[in-house]
PDB file of C-alpha atoms in Angstrom:
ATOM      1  CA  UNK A   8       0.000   0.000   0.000  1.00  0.00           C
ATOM      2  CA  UNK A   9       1.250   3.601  -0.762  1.00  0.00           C
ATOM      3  CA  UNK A  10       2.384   4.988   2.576  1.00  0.00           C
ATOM      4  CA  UNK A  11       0.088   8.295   2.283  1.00  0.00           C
ATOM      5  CA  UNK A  12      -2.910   6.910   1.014  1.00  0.00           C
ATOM      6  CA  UNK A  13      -5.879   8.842   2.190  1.00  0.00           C
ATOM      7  CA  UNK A  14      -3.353  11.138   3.842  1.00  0.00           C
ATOM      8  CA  UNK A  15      -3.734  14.865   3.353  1.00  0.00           C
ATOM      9  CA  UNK A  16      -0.443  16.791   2.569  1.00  0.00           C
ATOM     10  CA  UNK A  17       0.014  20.503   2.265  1.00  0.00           C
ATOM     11  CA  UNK A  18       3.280  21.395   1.032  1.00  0.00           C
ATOM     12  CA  UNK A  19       4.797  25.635   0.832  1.00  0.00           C
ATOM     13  CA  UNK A  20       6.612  26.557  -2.297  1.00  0.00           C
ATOM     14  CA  UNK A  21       5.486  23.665  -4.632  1.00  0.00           C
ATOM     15  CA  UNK A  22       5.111  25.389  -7.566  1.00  0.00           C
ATOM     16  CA  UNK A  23       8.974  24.798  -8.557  1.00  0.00           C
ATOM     17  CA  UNK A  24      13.112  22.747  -7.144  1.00  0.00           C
ATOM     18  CA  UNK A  25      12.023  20.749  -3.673  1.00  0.00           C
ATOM     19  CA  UNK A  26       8.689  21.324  -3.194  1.00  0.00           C
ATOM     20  CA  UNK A  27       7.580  20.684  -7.001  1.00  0.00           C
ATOM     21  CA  UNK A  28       9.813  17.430  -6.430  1.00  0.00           C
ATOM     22  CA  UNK A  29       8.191  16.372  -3.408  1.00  0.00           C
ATOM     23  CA  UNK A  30       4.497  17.501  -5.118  1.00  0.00           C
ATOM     24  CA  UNK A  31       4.773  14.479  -7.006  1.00  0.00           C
ATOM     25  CA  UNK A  32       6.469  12.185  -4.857  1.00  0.00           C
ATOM     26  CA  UNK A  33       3.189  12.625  -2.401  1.00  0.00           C
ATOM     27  CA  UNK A  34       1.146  12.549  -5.327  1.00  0.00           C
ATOM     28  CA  UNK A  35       2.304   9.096  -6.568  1.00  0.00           C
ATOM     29  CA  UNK A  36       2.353   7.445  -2.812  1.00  0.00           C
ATOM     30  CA  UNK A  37      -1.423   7.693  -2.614  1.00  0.00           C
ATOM     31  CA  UNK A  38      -1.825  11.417  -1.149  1.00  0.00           C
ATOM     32  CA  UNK A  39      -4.579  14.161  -1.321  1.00  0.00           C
ATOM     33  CA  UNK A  40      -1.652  17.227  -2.283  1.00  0.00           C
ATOM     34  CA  UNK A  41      -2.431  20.858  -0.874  1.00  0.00           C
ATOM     35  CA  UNK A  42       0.189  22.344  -3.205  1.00  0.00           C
ATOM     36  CA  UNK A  43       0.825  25.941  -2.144  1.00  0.00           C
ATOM     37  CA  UNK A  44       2.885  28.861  -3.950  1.00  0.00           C
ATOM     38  CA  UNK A  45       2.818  32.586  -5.270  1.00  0.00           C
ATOM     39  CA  UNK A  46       2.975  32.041  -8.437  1.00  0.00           C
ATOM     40  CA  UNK A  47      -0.522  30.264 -10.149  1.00  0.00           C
ATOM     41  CA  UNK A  48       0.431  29.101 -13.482  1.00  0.00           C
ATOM     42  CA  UNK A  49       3.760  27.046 -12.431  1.00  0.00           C
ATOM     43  CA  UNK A  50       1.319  25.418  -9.438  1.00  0.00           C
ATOM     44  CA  UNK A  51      -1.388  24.986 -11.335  1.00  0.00           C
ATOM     45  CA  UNK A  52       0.734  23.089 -13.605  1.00  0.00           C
ATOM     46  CA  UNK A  53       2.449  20.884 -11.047  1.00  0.00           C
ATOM     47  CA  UNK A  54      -1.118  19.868  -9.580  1.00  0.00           C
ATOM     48  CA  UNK A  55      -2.300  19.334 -13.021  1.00  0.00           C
ATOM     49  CA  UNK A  56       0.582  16.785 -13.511  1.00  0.00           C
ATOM     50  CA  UNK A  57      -0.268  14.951 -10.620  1.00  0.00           C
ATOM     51  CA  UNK A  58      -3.525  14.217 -11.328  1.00  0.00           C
ATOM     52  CA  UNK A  59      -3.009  13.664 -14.934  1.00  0.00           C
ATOM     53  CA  UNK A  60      -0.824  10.491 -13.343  1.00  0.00           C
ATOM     54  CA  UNK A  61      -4.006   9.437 -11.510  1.00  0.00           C
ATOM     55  CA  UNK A  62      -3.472  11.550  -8.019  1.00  0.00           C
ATOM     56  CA  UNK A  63      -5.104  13.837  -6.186  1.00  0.00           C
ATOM     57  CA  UNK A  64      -3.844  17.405  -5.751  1.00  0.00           C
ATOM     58  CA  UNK A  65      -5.414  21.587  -5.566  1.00  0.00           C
ATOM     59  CA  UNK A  66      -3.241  24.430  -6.348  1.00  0.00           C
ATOM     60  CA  UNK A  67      -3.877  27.230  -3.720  1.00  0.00           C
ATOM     61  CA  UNK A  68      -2.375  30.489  -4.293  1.00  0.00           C
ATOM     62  CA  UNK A  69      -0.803  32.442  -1.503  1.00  0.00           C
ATOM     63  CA  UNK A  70       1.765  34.564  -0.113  1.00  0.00           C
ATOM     64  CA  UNK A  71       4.045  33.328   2.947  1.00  0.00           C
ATOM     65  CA  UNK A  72       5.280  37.354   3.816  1.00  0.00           C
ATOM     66  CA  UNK A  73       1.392  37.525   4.974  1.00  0.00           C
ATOM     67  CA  UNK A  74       0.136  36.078   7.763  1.00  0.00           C
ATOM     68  CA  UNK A  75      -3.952  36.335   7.002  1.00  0.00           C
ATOM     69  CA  UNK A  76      -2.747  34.486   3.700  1.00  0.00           C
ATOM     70  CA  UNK A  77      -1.166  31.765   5.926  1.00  0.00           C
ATOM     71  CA  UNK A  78      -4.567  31.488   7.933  1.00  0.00           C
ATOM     72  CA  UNK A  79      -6.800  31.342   4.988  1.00  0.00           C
ATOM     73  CA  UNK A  80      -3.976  28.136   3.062  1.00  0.00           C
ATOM     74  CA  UNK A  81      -4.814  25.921   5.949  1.00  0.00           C
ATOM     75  CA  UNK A  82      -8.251  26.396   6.365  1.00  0.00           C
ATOM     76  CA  UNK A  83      -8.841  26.008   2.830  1.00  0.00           C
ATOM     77  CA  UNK A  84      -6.989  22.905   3.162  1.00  0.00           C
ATOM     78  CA  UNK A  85      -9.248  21.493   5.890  1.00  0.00           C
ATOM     79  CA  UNK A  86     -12.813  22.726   4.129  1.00  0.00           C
ATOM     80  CA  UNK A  87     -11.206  21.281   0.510  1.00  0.00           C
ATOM     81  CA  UNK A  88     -10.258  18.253   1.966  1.00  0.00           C
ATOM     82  CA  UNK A  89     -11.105  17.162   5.655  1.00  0.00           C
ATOM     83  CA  UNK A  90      -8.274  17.937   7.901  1.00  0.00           C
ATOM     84  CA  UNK A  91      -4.574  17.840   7.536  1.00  0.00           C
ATOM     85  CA  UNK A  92      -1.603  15.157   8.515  1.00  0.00           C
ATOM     86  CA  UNK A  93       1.009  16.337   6.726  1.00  0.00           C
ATOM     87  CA  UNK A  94       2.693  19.839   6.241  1.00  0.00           C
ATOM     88  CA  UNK A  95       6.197  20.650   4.533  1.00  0.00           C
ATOM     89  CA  UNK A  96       6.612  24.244   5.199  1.00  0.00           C
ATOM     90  CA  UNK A  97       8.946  24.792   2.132  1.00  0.00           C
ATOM     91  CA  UNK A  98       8.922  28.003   0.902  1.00  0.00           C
ATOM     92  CA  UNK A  99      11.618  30.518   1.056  1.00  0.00           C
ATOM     93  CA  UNK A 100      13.678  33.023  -0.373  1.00  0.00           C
ATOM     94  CA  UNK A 101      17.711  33.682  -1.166  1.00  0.00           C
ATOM     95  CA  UNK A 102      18.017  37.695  -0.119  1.00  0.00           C
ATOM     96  CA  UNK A 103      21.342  38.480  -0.545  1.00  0.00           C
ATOM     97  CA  UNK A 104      24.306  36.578  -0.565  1.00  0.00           C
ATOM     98  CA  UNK A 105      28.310  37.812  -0.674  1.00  0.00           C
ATOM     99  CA  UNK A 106      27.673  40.872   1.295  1.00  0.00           C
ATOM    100  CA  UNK A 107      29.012  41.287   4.782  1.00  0.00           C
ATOM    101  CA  UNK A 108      26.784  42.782   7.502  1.00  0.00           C
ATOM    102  CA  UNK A 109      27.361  46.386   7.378  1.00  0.00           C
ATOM    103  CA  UNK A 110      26.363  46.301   3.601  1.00  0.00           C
ATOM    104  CA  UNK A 111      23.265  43.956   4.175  1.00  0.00           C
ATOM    105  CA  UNK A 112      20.015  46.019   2.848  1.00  0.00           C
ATOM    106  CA  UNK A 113      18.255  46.167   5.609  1.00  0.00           C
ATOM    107  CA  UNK A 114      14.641  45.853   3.478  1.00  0.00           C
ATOM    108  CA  UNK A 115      16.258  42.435   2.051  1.00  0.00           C
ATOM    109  CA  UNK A 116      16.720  41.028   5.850  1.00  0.00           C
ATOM    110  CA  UNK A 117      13.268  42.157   6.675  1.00  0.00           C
ATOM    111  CA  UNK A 118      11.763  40.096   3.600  1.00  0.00           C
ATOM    112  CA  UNK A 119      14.323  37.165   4.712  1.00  0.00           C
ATOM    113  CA  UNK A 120      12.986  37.028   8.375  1.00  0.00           C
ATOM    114  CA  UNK A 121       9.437  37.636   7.590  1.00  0.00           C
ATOM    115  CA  UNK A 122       9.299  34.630   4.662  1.00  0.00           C
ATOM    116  CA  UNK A 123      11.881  31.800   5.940  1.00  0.00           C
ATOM    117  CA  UNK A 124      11.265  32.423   9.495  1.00  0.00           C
ATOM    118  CA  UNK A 125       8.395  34.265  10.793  1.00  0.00           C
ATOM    119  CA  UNK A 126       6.228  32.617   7.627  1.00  0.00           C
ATOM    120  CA  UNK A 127       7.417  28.787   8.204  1.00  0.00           C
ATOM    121  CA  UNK A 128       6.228  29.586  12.217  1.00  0.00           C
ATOM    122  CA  UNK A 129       2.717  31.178  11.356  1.00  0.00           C
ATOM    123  CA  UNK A 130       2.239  28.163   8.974  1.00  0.00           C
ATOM    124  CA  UNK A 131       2.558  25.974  12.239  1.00  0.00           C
ATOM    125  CA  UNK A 132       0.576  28.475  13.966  1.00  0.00           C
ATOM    126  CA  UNK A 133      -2.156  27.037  11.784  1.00  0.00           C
ATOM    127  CA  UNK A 134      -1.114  23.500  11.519  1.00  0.00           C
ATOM    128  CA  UNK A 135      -0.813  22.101  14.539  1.00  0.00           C
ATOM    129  CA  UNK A 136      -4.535  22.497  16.109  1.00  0.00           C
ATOM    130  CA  UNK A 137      -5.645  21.063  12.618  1.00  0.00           C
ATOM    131  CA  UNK A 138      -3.108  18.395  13.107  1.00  0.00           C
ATOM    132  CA  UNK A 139      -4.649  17.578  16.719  1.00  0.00           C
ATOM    133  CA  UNK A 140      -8.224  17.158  15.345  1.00  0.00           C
ATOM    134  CA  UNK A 141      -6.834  14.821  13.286  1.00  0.00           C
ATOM    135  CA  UNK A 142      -5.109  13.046  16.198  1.00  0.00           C
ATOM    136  CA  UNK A 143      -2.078  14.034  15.480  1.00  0.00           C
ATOM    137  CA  UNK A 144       0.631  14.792  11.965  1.00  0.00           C
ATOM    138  CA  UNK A 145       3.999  15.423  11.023  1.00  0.00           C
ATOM    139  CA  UNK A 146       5.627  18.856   9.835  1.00  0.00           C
ATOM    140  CA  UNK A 147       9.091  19.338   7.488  1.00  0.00           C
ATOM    141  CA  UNK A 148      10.316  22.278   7.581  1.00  0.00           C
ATOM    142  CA  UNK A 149      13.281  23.605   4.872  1.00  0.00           C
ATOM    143  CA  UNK A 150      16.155  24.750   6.846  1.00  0.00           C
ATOM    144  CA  UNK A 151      19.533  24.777   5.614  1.00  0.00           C
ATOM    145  CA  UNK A 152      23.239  23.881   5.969  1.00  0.00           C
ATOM    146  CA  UNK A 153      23.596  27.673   6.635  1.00  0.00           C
ATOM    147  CA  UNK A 154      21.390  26.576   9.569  1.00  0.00           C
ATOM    148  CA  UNK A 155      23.788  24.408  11.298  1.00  0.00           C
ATOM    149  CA  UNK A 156      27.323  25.822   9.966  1.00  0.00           C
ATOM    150  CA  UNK A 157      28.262  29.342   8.955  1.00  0.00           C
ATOM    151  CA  UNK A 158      28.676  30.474   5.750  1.00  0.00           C
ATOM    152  CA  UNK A 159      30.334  34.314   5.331  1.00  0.00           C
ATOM    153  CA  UNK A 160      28.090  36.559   3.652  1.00  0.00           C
ATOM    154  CA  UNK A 161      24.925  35.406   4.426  1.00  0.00           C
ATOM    155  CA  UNK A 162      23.644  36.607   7.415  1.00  0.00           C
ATOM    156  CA  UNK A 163      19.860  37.294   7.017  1.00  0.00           C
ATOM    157  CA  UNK A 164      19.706  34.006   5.297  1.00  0.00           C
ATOM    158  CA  UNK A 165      21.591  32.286   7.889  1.00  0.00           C
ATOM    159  CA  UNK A 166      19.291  34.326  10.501  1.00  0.00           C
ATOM    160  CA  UNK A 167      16.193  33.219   9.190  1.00  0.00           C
ATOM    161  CA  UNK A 168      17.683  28.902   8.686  1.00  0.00           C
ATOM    162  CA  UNK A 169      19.024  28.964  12.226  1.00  0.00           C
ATOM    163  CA  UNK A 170      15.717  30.059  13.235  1.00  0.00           C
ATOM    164  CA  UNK A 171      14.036  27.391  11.716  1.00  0.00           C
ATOM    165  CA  UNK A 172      16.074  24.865  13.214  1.00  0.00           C
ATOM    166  CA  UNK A 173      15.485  26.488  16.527  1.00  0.00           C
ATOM    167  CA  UNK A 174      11.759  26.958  16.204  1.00  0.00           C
ATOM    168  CA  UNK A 175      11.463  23.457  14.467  1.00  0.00           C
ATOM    169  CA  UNK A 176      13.011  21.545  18.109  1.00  0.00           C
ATOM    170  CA  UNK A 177      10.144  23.602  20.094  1.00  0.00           C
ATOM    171  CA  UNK A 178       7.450  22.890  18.449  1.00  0.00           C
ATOM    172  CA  UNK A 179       8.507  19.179  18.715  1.00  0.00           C
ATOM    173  CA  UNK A 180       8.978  19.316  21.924  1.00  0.00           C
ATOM    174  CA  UNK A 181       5.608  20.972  22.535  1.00  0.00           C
ATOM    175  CA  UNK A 182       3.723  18.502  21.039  1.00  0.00           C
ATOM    176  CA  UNK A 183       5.923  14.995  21.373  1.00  0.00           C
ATOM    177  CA  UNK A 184       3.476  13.754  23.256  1.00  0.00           C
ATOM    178  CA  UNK A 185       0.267  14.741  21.418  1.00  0.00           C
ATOM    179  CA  UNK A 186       0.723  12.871  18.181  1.00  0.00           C
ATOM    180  CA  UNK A 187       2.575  15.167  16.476  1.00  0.00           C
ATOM    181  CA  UNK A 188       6.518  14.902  15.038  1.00  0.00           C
ATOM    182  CA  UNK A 189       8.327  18.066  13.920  1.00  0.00           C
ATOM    183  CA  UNK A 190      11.835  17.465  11.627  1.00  0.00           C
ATOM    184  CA  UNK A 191      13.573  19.683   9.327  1.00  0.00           C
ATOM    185  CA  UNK A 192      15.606  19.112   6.453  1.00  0.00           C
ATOM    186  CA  UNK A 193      19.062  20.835   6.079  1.00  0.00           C
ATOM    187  CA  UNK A 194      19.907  20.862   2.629  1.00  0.00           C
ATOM    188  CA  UNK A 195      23.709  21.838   1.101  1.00  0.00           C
ATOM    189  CA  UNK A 196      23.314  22.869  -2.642  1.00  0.00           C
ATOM    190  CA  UNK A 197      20.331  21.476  -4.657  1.00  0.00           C
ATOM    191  CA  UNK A 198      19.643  21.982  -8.219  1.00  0.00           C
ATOM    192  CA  UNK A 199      17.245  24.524  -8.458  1.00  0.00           C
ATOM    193  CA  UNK A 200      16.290  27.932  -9.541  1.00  0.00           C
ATOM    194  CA  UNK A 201      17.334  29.578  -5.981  1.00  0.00           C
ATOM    195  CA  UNK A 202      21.023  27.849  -6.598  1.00  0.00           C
ATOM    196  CA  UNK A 203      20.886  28.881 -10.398  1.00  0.00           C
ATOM    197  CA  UNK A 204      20.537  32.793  -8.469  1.00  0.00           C
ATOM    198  CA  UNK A 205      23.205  32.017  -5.971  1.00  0.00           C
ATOM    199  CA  UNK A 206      25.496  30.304  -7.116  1.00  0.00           C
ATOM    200  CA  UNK A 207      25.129  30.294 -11.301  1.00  0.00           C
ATOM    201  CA  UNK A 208      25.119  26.753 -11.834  1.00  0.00           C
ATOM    202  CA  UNK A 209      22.806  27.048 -14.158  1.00  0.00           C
ATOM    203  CA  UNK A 210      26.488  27.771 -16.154  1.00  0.00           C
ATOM    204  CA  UNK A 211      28.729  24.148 -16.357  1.00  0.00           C
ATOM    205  CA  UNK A 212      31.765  25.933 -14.613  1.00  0.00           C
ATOM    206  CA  UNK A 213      30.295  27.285 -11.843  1.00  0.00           C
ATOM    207  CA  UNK A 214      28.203  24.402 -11.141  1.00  0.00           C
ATOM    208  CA  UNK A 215      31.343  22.230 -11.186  1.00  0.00           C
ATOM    209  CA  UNK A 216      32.623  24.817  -8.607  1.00  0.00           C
ATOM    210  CA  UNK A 217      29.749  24.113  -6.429  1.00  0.00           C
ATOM    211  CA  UNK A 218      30.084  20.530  -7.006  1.00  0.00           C
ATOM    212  CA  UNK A 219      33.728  20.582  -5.473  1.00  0.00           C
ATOM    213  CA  UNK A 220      32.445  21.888  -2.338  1.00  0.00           C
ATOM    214  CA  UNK A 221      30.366  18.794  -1.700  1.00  0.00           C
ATOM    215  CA  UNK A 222      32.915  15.418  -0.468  1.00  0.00           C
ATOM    216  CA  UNK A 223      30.205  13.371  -2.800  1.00  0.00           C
ATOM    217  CA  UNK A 224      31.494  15.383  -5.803  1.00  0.00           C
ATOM    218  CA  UNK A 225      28.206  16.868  -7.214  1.00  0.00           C
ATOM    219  CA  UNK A 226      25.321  19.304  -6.241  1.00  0.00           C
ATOM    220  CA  UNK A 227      22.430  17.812  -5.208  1.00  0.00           C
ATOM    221  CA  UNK A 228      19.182  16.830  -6.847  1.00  0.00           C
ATOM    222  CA  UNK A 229      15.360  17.929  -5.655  1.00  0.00           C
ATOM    223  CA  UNK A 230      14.111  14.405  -5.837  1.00  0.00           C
ATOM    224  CA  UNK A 231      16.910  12.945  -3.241  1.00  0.00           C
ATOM    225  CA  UNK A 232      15.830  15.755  -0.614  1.00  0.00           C
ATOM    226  CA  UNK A 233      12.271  14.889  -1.289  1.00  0.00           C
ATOM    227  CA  UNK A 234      12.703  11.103  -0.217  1.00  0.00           C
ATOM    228  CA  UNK A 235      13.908  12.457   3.076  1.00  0.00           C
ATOM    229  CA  UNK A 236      10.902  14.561   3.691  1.00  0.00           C
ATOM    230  CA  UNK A 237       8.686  11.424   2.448  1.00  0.00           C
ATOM    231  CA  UNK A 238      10.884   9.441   4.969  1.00  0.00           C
ATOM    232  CA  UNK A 239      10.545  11.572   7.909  1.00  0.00           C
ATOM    233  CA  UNK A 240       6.481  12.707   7.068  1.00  0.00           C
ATOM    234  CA  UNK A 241       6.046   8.912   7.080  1.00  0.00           C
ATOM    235  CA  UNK A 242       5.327   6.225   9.709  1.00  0.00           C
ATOM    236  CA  UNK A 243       8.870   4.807   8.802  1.00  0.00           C
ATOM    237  CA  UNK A 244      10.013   7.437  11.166  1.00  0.00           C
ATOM    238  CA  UNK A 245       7.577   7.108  13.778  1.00  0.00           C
ATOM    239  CA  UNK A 246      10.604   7.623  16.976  1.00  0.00           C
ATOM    240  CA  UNK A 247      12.108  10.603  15.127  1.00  0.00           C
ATOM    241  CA  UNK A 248      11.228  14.259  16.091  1.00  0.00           C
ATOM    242  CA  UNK A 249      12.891  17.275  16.821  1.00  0.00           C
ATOM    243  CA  UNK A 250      15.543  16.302  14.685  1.00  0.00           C
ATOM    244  CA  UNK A 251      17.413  18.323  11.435  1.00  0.00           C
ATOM    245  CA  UNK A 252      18.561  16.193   8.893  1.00  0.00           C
ATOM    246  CA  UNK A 253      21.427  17.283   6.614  1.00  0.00           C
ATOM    247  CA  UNK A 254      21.054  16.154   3.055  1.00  0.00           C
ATOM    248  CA  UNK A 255      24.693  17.821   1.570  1.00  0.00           C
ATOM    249  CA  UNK A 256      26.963  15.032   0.255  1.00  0.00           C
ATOM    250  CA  UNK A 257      29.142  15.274   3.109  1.00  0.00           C
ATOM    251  CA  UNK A 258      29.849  18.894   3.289  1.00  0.00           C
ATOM    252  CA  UNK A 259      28.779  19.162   7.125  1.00  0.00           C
ATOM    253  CA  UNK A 260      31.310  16.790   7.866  1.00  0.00           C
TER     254      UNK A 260
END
C-alpha cells in the first residue's frame, strides 16, 4: 500500500526545485496534495501533472510574507479536503548573498525574516490544532546547511535557517506527546532555480565549482531531498522528532 494513502499533505513553495519534487512524490504514494505557492500558473501546472498520473492534488495560491494568507492556506486545506496530517513548510527566499553585515540592505533582511522564518512559524501556527483534530501529523520544515554551519556573507539568510532549526526543536517538543513529530531538512546545494541565483550553476563551470564543495562530488538533486521529507512525514520514522537532517553530500562533515 502507498504509505500516504488517504493522507492529506500541504506542502509551501510547490510550484517549482524541492517542493515541485516532493508535489509528485506525495502525489504518486497515494496522497490528497495541498500544493501551495505565489505564483498560479507554475502550481497549477504541477497539480495538473499529478492528477493527470491518476493523483489527487489543488493548487492554492498564496503569499508566505502575509500572515492572514497563511490562515486562509490551511483552512482552505481542511474545508477542501477534511483535515490535515502532513505539512512541509517549504517556501523561502535567497536575499542576498556575498555581502558582509554592514552592507546587508536592511529591506532584504526584513523580507528574509518575515518569509523563511516568521512565515514557516505562522504556517505551524495554523497547523498544529488542525493536526490535533486529526489526532495528530507530522511537519518538514526547509532549513539549511547555513542553519547548522556558517557560511560568510549570508547573514539574514543564515538568521532566518538557524531560526528554523530552533523553532522546528520547540514545536517538537511541545507537542511529542500529542501525536505530532516536527523534523527539518538541512539541505547543502540542490539543483534549483534559488542555486541557479546564488550560485550560477545554471552555467557548467560554476556548477562544477559548487560541485567541489560537496565530499560526494556533485550538487544535489530535488528528488533525493524529497525522499527524506517522504521518509521523515512517514510512519517509517515514527521515533524521530525534533531532529534536522542534513542532506549535503558530506559537506557538514
Amino acid at each position: 500500500m502507498a504509505r500516504f494513502e488517504n493522507k492529506i499533505v500541504l506542502i509551501t513553495g510547490a510550484s517549482s526545485g524541492i517542493g515541485e519534487a516532493a508535489a509528485y512524490a506525495f502525489g504518486r504514494e497515494g496522497a490528497k496534495v495541498f500544493l501551495v505557492a505565489r505564483r498560479a500558473d507554475r502550481g497549477e501546472a504541477v497539480a495538473q501533472r499529478i492528477r493527470e498520473e491518476g493523483g489527487t492534488a489543488l493548487f492554492y495560491q498564496a503569499d508566505m510574507a502575509d500572515r492572514a494568507q497563511i490562515g486562509a492556506m490551511v483552512a482552505a486545506c481542511v474545508e477542501k479536503f477534511g483535515g490535515l496530517d502532513v505539512a512541509f513548510n517549504n517556501a523561502g527566499i535567497d536575499g542576498a548573498f556575498n555581502v558582509n553585515i554592514p552592507d546587508h540592505p536592511e529591506d532584504v533582511w526584513d523580507d528574509v525574516l518575515t518569509i523563511n522564518l516568521t512565515g514557516v512559524w505562522y504556517c505551524m501556527r495554523h497547523q498544529i490544532p488542525a493536526m490535533l483534530e486529526r489526532g495528530g501529523g507530522s511537519i518538514v520544515n526547509m532549513a539549511s546547511m547555513a542553519g547548522v554551519k556558517g557560511f560568510p556573507g549570508s547573514s539574514s539568510y543564515a538568521a532566518s535557517k538557524f531560526g528554523v532549526v530552533g523553532i522546528t526543536k520547540a514545536a517538537a517538543l511541545e507537542y511529542a506527546d500529542q501525536g505530532i513529530r516536527v523534523n527539518a531538512v538541512c539541505p547543502a546545494v540542490i539543483r534549483s532555480e534559488m542555486a541557479d541565483r546564488v550560485f550560477g550553476t545554471d552555467e557548467a563551470d560554476n556548477e562544477a565549482q559548487a560541485a567541489s564543495w560537496h565530499p560526494i562530488g556533485r550538487i544535489g538533486e530535488p528528488e533525493e531531498v524529497a525522499n527524506v521529507v517522504l521518509w521523515l512525514a512517514s510512519d517509517e520514522a515514527s521515533f524521530v522528532t525534533a531532529e534536522t537532517i542534513q542532506i549535503d553530500g558530506g559537506l557538514g562533515a
